[in-house]
Amino acid sequence: MTHTIPATLIPGDGIGPEIVDATLAALDALQAPFDWDRQAAGLAGVVAGGDPLPAATLDSIRRTRLALKGPLETPSGGGYRSSNVRLREEFQLYANLRPALTIVPGGRYDKIDLVVVRENLEGLYIGHEHYIPIDGDPHAVAMATGVNTRQGSRRLLEFAFNNAVATGRKKVTIVHKANIMKALTGIFLETGLDLYEKKYKGRFELDTVIIDACAMKLVLNPWQFDMLVTTNLFGDILSDLVAGLVGGLGMAPGANIGVDAAIFEAVHGSAPDIAGKGIANPIALLLAAAMMLDHCRMHDKATRLRTAIDETLNIDKVRTGDLGGSANTAAFTKALVSRIANG
Ligand code: NAI
């Protein structure tokens, strides 16, 4: 009997179902033994049952502790709270791992191999926000509270440092703004420096940089970095920046790793501007699926998937529009599946 791995599948919104279909086709070709439990969230959850994070979806992840997720739409300003943030909180997915690796050579930046490790639960994303009405203007003043804890910073930094050691990273850079937000981001910096001194000294080089200088340095000379580890908001912004260094959001996968579960997804959102047109680049979610295979110790299948993506892009030259090609999602997927089948 074949051993199967129960996993939750959330197709998501916008281009989500299109890129999820492409990813399932690749995983089927690899004979990945996932036993999918398909569930709704985001706008799809609202449309289906009035809830952006239905109880059935939470129950499913509680059971499987493993999910592959398409992007979920979140209204800006008002409306419901981000289902992504709620999923991270519910399953204590404290570490967000976002690698950026050049697969298509000859772009503006070549040979990039960087990873951003972002704290996923604390900081300015905890949702403690409110307005103060003055003189009939309900939004006269906006306030937000950020919270970083010693324990939260420490477990994320420990995750990052352990990952750096396990994957042979030479240098880790702590990104902060402790010159201005002395307490909020100072605690993260202080905890990282202390942890390194006590447990990791000599196993890799540790550096620190202020977020604004980091953004400039990443654009001028990204090769000076290896792993960036930072707080929630800075990590969110920097991971899009590093995605831009390797060809855009279509190439950037992410893993949300926690105490109670692991959820794999693309860094990008639901791309409403191209949804339904069949032209989305599915590679970010495919690379997330490769991370999921690694997480489940199916390293051979993960490598076969990454190799097939590389060959489809660089030998067959089949690329979607965001990479300067003319293939649609279906044509790319067909070429990828035949690479996997013949690999
Ligand atoms: P977005 O990432 O959806 O799109 C930004 C730009 O990149 C658009 O021009 C889009 O067409 C393009 N793009 C993104 N993915 C692509 C792909 N795979 N292939 C080709 N082009 C691609 O960001 P946006 O428009 O700011 O957000 C749209 C919605 O997605 C919002 O509701 C937002 O809250 C949500 N979102 C969800 C995320 C998640 O579920 N993890 C992450 C980021 C945003």
mmCIF file of N, CA and C in Angstrom, residues 107-197:
data_model
loop_
_atom_site.group_PDB
_atom_site.id
_atom_site.type_symbol
_atom_site.label_atom_id
_atom_site.label_comp_id
_atom_site.label_asym_id
_atom_site.label_seq_id
_atom_site.Cartn_x
_atom_site.Cartn_y
_atom_site.Cartn_z
ATOM 1 N N GLY A 107 19.399 38.337 -16.276
ATOM 2 C CA GLY A 107 18.517 39.441 -15.867
ATOM 3 C C GLY A 107 19.347 40.607 -15.358
ATOM 4 N N ARG A 108 18.687 41.581 -14.755
ATOM 5 C CA ARG A 108 19.396 42.754 -14.252
ATOM 6 C C ARG A 108 20.416 42.356 -13.184
ATOM 7 N N TYR A 109 20.049 41.357 -12.374
ATOM 8 C CA TYR A 109 20.958 40.834 -11.349
ATOM 9 C C TYR A 109 21.125 39.346 -11.608
ATOM 10 N N ASP A 110 22.348 38.896 -11.738
ATOM 11 C CA ASP A 110 22.584 37.478 -12.005
ATOM 12 C C ASP A 110 23.076 36.777 -10.743
ATOM 13 N N LYS A 111 22.884 35.469 -10.708
ATOM 14 C CA LYS A 111 23.454 34.630 -9.639
ATOM 15 C C LYS A 111 23.091 35.110 -8.225
ATOM 16 N N ILE A 112 21.824 35.412 -8.040
ATOM 17 C CA ILE A 112 21.352 35.763 -6.698
ATOM 18 C C ILE A 112 20.976 34.488 -5.946
ATOM 19 N N ASP A 113 21.415 34.387 -4.701
ATOM 20 C CA ASP A 113 21.025 33.268 -3.845
ATOM 21 C C ASP A 113 20.928 33.790 -2.417
ATOM 22 N N LEU A 114 19.732 34.271 -2.112
ATOM 23 C CA LEU A 114 19.498 34.975 -0.855
ATOM 24 C C LEU A 114 18.299 34.362 -0.147
ATOM 25 N N VAL A 115 18.269 34.468 1.159
ATOM 26 C CA VAL A 115 17.040 34.064 1.837
ATOM 27 C C VAL A 115 16.667 35.113 2.887
ATOM 28 N N VAL A 116 15.383 35.453 2.892
ATOM 29 C CA VAL A 116 14.864 36.361 3.916
ATOM 30 C C VAL A 116 14.101 35.518 4.938
ATOM 31 N N VAL A 117 14.451 35.673 6.204
ATOM 32 C CA VAL A 117 13.695 35.016 7.276
ATOM 33 C C VAL A 117 12.977 36.110 8.051
ATOM 34 N N ARG A 118 11.665 36.031 7.993
ATOM 35 C CA ARG A 118 10.830 37.098 8.561
ATOM 36 C C ARG A 118 10.068 36.592 9.778
ATOM 37 N N GLU A 119 10.074 37.383 10.842
ATOM 38 C CA GLU A 119 9.239 37.070 12.007
ATOM 39 C C GLU A 119 7.793 37.295 11.574
ATOM 40 N N ASN A 120 6.920 36.348 11.876
ATOM 41 C CA ASN A 120 5.616 36.304 11.225
ATOM 42 C C ASN A 120 4.435 36.656 12.121
ATOM 43 N N LEU A 121 4.668 36.814 13.429
ATOM 44 C CA LEU A 121 3.519 36.931 14.343
ATOM 45 C C LEU A 121 3.476 38.234 15.136
ATOM 46 N N GLU A 122 4.599 38.931 15.219
ATOM 47 C CA GLU A 122 4.647 40.060 16.144
ATOM 48 C C GLU A 122 4.772 41.402 15.404
ATOM 49 N N GLY A 123 5.400 42.361 16.053
ATOM 50 C CA GLY A 123 5.679 43.651 15.419
ATOM 51 C C GLY A 123 4.440 44.479 15.150
ATOM 52 N N LEU A 124 4.464 45.182 14.038
ATOM 53 C CA LEU A 124 3.374 46.103 13.721
ATOM 54 C C LEU A 124 2.192 45.417 13.045
ATOM 55 N N TYR A 125 2.285 44.069 12.875
ATOM 56 C CA TYR A 125 1.203 43.364 12.174
ATOM 57 C C TYR A 125 0.214 42.694 13.127
ATOM 58 N N ILE A 126 0.296 43.013 14.418
ATOM 59 C CA ILE A 126 -0.587 42.309 15.360
ATOM 60 C C ILE A 126 -2.026 42.825 15.295
ATOM 61 N N GLY A 127 -2.237 43.907 14.563
ATOM 62 C CA GLY A 127 -3.606 44.361 14.321
ATOM 63 C C GLY A 127 -4.202 45.197 15.442
ATOM 64 N N HIS A 128 -3.356 45.706 16.336
ATOM 65 C CA HIS A 128 -3.869 46.609 17.375
ATOM 66 C C HIS A 128 -3.868 48.034 16.816
ATOM 67 N N GLU A 129 -4.933 48.354 16.098
ATOM 68 C CA GLU A 129 -5.003 49.638 15.407
ATOM 69 C C GLU A 129 -6.340 50.301 15.707
ATOM 70 N N HIS A 130 -6.345 51.595 15.780
ATOM 71 C CA HIS A 130 -7.633 52.284 15.874
ATOM 72 C C HIS A 130 -7.525 53.737 15.423
ATOM 73 N N TYR A 131 -8.699 54.297 15.162
ATOM 74 C CA TYR A 131 -8.790 55.716 14.805
ATOM 75 C C TYR A 131 -9.311 56.516 15.992
ATOM 76 N N ILE A 132 -8.937 57.776 16.059
ATOM 77 C CA ILE A 132 -9.540 58.687 17.047
ATOM 78 C C ILE A 132 -10.301 59.757 16.269
ATOM 79 N N PRO A 133 -11.628 59.825 16.480
ATOM 80 C CA PRO A 133 -12.407 60.844 15.768
ATOM 81 C C PRO A 133 -12.231 62.224 16.418
ATOM 82 N N ILE A 134 -12.078 63.245 15.617
ATOM 83 C CA ILE A 134 -11.998 64.623 16.124
ATOM 84 C C ILE A 134 -12.811 65.521 15.192
ATOM 85 N N ASP A 135 -13.630 66.360 15.791
ATOM 86 C CA ASP A 135 -14.398 67.358 15.033
ATOM 87 C C ASP A 135 -15.148 66.760 13.844
ATOM 88 N N GLY A 136 -15.799 65.640 14.057
ATOM 89 C CA GLY A 136 -16.624 65.056 12.994
ATOM 90 C C GLY A 136 -15.834 64.267 11.962
ATOM 91 N N ASP A 137 -14.510 64.287 12.056
ATOM 92 C CA ASP A 137 -13.722 63.443 11.141
ATOM 93 C C ASP A 137 -13.442 62.123 11.851
ATOM 94 N N PRO A 138 -14.109 61.026 11.424
ATOM 95 C CA PRO A 138 -13.935 59.755 12.150
ATOM 96 C C PRO A 138 -12.508 59.203 12.064
ATOM 97 N N HIS A 139 -11.765 59.646 11.081
ATOM 98 C CA HIS A 139 -10.395 59.153 10.899
ATOM 99 C C HIS A 139 -9.369 60.270 11.111
ATOM 100 N N ALA A 140 -9.609 61.127 12.080
ATOM 101 C CA ALA A 140 -8.711 62.270 12.284
ATOM 102 C C ALA A 140 -7.308 61.823 12.696
ATOM 103 N N VAL A 141 -7.243 60.792 13.537
ATOM 104 C CA VAL A 141 -5.944 60.290 13.994
ATOM 105 C C VAL A 141 -5.953 58.757 13.864
ATOM 106 N N ALA A 142 -4.859 58.199 13.342
ATOM 107 C CA ALA A 142 -4.740 56.729 13.248
ATOM 108 C C ALA A 142 -3.611 56.283 14.160
ATOM 109 N N MET A 143 -3.856 55.202 14.897
ATOM 110 C CA MET A 143 -2.829 54.700 15.810
ATOM 111 C C MET A 143 -2.614 53.203 15.622
ATOM 112 N N ALA A 144 -1.378 52.775 15.750
ATOM 113 C CA ALA A 144 -1.073 51.342 15.701
ATOM 114 C C ALA A 144 -0.057 51.032 16.790
ATOM 115 N N THR A 145 -0.198 49.851 17.381
ATOM 116 C CA THR A 145 0.771 49.417 18.393
ATOM 117 C C THR A 145 1.571 48.242 17.849
ATOM 118 N N GLY A 146 2.870 48.311 18.014
ATOM 119 C CA GLY A 146 3.710 47.164 17.638
ATOM 120 C C GLY A 146 4.173 46.458 18.898
ATOM 121 N N VAL A 147 4.228 45.126 18.847
ATOM 122 C CA VAL A 147 4.709 44.364 20.008
ATOM 123 C C VAL A 147 5.750 43.334 19.549
ATOM 124 N N ASN A 148 6.954 43.439 20.040
ATOM 125 C CA ASN A 148 7.957 42.383 19.855
ATOM 126 C C ASN A 148 8.363 41.888 21.228
ATOM 127 N N THR A 149 8.461 40.583 21.365
ATOM 128 C CA THR A 149 8.826 40.035 22.672
ATOM 129 C C THR A 149 10.209 39.366 22.596
ATOM 130 N N ARG A 150 10.834 39.229 23.743
ATOM 131 C CA ARG A 150 12.124 38.531 23.827
ATOM 132 C C ARG A 150 11.957 37.094 23.334
ATOM 133 N N GLN A 151 10.886 36.448 23.822
ATOM 134 C CA GLN A 151 10.670 35.033 23.491
ATOM 135 C C GLN A 151 10.368 34.862 21.995
ATOM 136 N N GLY A 152 9.526 35.767 21.452
ATOM 137 C CA GLY A 152 9.177 35.685 20.031
ATOM 138 C C GLY A 152 10.381 35.962 19.146
ATOM 139 N N SER A 153 11.170 36.983 19.518
ATOM 140 C CA SER A 153 12.372 37.301 18.747
ATOM 141 C C SER A 153 13.335 36.132 18.799
ATOM 142 N N ARG A 154 13.489 35.565 19.976
ATOM 143 C CA ARG A 154 14.481 34.513 20.178
ATOM 144 C C ARG A 154 14.165 33.254 19.372
ATOM 145 N N ARG A 155 12.886 32.858 19.385
ATOM 146 C CA ARG A 155 12.584 31.605 18.665
ATOM 147 C C ARG A 155 12.740 31.800 17.154
ATOM 148 N N LEU A 156 12.422 33.006 16.662
ATOM 149 C CA LEU A 156 12.605 33.265 15.224
ATOM 150 C C LEU A 156 14.093 33.312 14.872
ATOM 151 N N LEU A 157 14.862 34.011 15.704
ATOM 152 C CA LEU A 157 16.305 34.107 15.449
ATOM 153 C C LEU A 157 16.965 32.734 15.543
ATOM 154 N N GLU A 158 16.512 31.934 16.479
ATOM 155 C CA GLU A 158 17.040 30.571 16.613
ATOM 156 C C GLU A 158 16.717 29.746 15.368
ATOM 157 N N PHE A 159 15.476 29.892 14.878
ATOM 158 C CA PHE A 159 15.082 29.193 13.645
ATOM 159 C C PHE A 159 15.999 29.619 12.497
ATOM 160 N N ALA A 160 16.218 30.936 12.366
ATOM 161 C CA ALA A 160 17.048 31.458 11.273
ATOM 162 C C ALA A 160 18.485 30.960 11.401
ATOM 163 N N PHE A 161 19.052 31.056 12.588
ATOM 164 C CA PHE A 161 20.444 30.655 12.791
ATOM 165 C C PHE A 161 20.613 29.142 12.541
ATOM 166 N N ASN A 162 19.661 28.338 13.020
ATOM 167 C CA ASN A 162 19.736 26.889 12.780
ATOM 168 C C ASN A 162 19.640 26.588 11.289
ATOM 169 N N ASN A 163 18.741 27.322 10.604
ATOM 170 C CA ASN A 163 18.592 27.118 9.167
ATOM 171 C C ASN A 163 19.877 27.517 8.437
ATOM 172 N N ALA A 164 20.510 28.605 8.893
ATOM 173 C CA ALA A 164 21.776 29.051 8.274
ATOM 174 C C ALA A 164 22.846 27.978 8.419
ATOM 175 N N VAL A 165 22.922 27.379 9.600
ATOM 176 C CA VAL A 165 23.918 26.320 9.833
ATOM 177 C C VAL A 165 23.587 25.107 8.960
ATOM 178 N N ALA A 166 22.308 24.695 8.946
ATOM 179 C CA ALA A 166 21.899 23.482 8.217
ATOM 180 C C ALA A 166 22.099 23.636 6.712
ATOM 181 N N THR A 167 21.951 24.847 6.189
ATOM 182 C CA THR A 167 22.028 25.036 4.736
ATOM 183 C C THR A 167 23.369 25.638 4.313
ATOM 184 N N GLY A 168 24.289 25.765 5.260
ATOM 185 C CA GLY A 168 25.642 26.223 4.919
ATOM 186 C C GLY A 168 25.748 27.687 4.528
ATOM 187 N N ARG A 169 24.869 28.520 5.046
ATOM 188 C CA ARG A 169 24.976 29.968 4.781
ATOM 189 C C ARG A 169 26.212 30.510 5.494
ATOM 190 N N LYS A 170 26.908 31.413 4.825
ATOM 191 C CA LYS A 170 28.165 31.936 5.384
ATOM 192 C C LYS A 170 27.932 33.144 6.287
ATOM 193 N N LYS A 171 26.861 33.887 5.970
ATOM 194 C CA LYS A 171 26.669 35.152 6.686
ATOM 195 C C LYS A 171 25.176 35.388 6.953
ATOM 196 N N VAL A 172 24.882 35.853 8.135
ATOM 197 C CA VAL A 172 23.508 36.231 8.482
ATOM 198 C C VAL A 172 23.518 37.704 8.846
ATOM 199 N N THR A 173 22.560 38.459 8.304
ATOM 200 C CA THR A 173 22.477 39.891 8.596
ATOM 201 C C THR A 173 21.165 40.186 9.317
ATOM 202 N N ILE A 174 21.261 40.749 10.508
ATOM 203 C CA ILE A 174 20.057 41.166 11.242
ATOM 204 C C ILE A 174 19.679 42.555 10.750
ATOM 205 N N VAL A 175 18.426 42.690 10.269
ATOM 206 C CA VAL A 175 17.958 43.982 9.741
ATOM 207 C C VAL A 175 17.020 44.615 10.774
ATOM 208 N N HIS A 176 17.249 45.878 11.096
ATOM 209 C CA HIS A 176 16.512 46.515 12.193
ATOM 210 C C HIS A 176 16.362 48.020 11.944
ATOM 211 N N LYS A 177 15.749 48.709 12.893
ATOM 212 C CA LYS A 177 15.673 50.177 12.859
ATOM 213 C C LYS A 177 15.802 50.657 14.294
ATOM 214 N N ALA A 178 16.794 50.084 14.980
ATOM 215 C CA ALA A 178 16.925 50.326 16.418
ATOM 216 C C ALA A 178 17.456 51.720 16.730
ATOM 217 N N ASN A 179 17.861 52.470 15.697
ATOM 218 C CA ASN A 179 18.263 53.858 15.936
ATOM 219 C C ASN A 179 17.046 54.754 16.175
ATOM 220 N N ILE A 180 15.880 54.376 15.614
ATOM 221 C CA ILE A 180 14.667 55.184 15.790
ATOM 222 C C ILE A 180 13.669 54.438 16.687
ATOM 223 N N MET A 181 13.303 53.208 16.278
ATOM 224 C CA MET A 181 12.384 52.413 17.113
ATOM 225 C C MET A 181 13.242 51.600 18.066
ATOM 226 N N LYS A 182 13.735 52.301 19.088
ATOM 227 C CA LYS A 182 14.787 51.746 19.950
ATOM 228 C C LYS A 182 14.308 50.529 20.732
ATOM 229 N N ALA A 183 13.071 50.588 21.208
ATOM 230 C CA ALA A 183 12.561 49.435 21.957
ATOM 231 C C ALA A 183 12.022 48.374 21.001
ATOM 232 N N LEU A 184 11.121 48.781 20.099
ATOM 233 C CA LEU A 184 10.415 47.804 19.260
ATOM 234 C C LEU A 184 11.367 46.955 18.421
ATOM 235 N N THR A 185 12.329 47.582 17.769
ATOM 236 C CA THR A 185 13.234 46.750 16.961
ATOM 237 C C THR A 185 14.575 46.561 17.664
ATOM 238 N N GLY A 186 14.827 47.365 18.715
ATOM 239 C CA GLY A 186 16.042 47.176 19.506
ATOM 240 C C GLY A 186 16.056 45.827 20.201
ATOM 241 N N ILE A 187 14.893 45.372 20.664
ATOM 242 C CA ILE A 187 14.837 44.091 21.385
ATOM 243 C C ILE A 187 15.228 42.935 20.453
ATOM 244 N N PHE A 188 14.847 43.057 19.187
ATOM 245 C CA PHE A 188 15.161 42.015 18.201
ATOM 246 C C PHE A 188 16.670 41.979 17.943
ATOM 247 N N LEU A 189 17.243 43.160 17.766
ATOM 248 C CA LEU A 189 18.691 43.267 17.524
ATOM 249 C C LEU A 189 19.488 42.739 18.725
ATOM 250 N N GLU A 190 19.104 43.222 19.888
ATOM 251 C CA GLU A 190 19.797 42.841 21.128
ATOM 252 C C GLU A 190 19.727 41.320 21.359
ATOM 253 N N THR A 191 18.538 40.737 21.116
ATOM 254 C CA THR A 191 18.360 39.298 21.313
ATOM 255 C C THR A 191 19.218 38.517 20.318
ATOM 256 N N GLY A 192 19.265 39.003 19.083
ATOM 257 C CA GLY A 192 20.060 38.324 18.045
ATOM 258 C C GLY A 192 21.549 38.349 18.363
ATOM 259 N N LEU A 193 22.041 39.493 18.784
ATOM 260 C CA LEU A 193 23.475 39.622 19.094
ATOM 261 C C LEU A 193 23.845 38.720 20.267
ATOM 262 N N ASP A 194 22.972 38.703 21.261
ATOM 263 C CA ASP A 194 23.212 37.894 22.457
ATOM 264 C C ASP A 194 23.199 36.395 22.121
ATOM 265 N N LEU A 195 22.209 35.990 21.347
ATOM 266 C CA LEU A 195 22.084 34.579 20.960
ATOM 267 C C LEU A 195 23.319 34.130 20.171
ATOM 268 N N TYR A 196 23.746 34.980 19.254
ATOM 269 C CA TYR A 196 24.920 34.640 18.436
ATOM 270 C C TYR A 196 26.145 34.439 19.319
ATOM 271 N N GLU A 197 26.384 35.385 20.232
ATOM 272 C CA GLU A 197 27.549 35.295 21.136
ATOM 273 C C GLU A 197 27.526 34.000 21.932
#
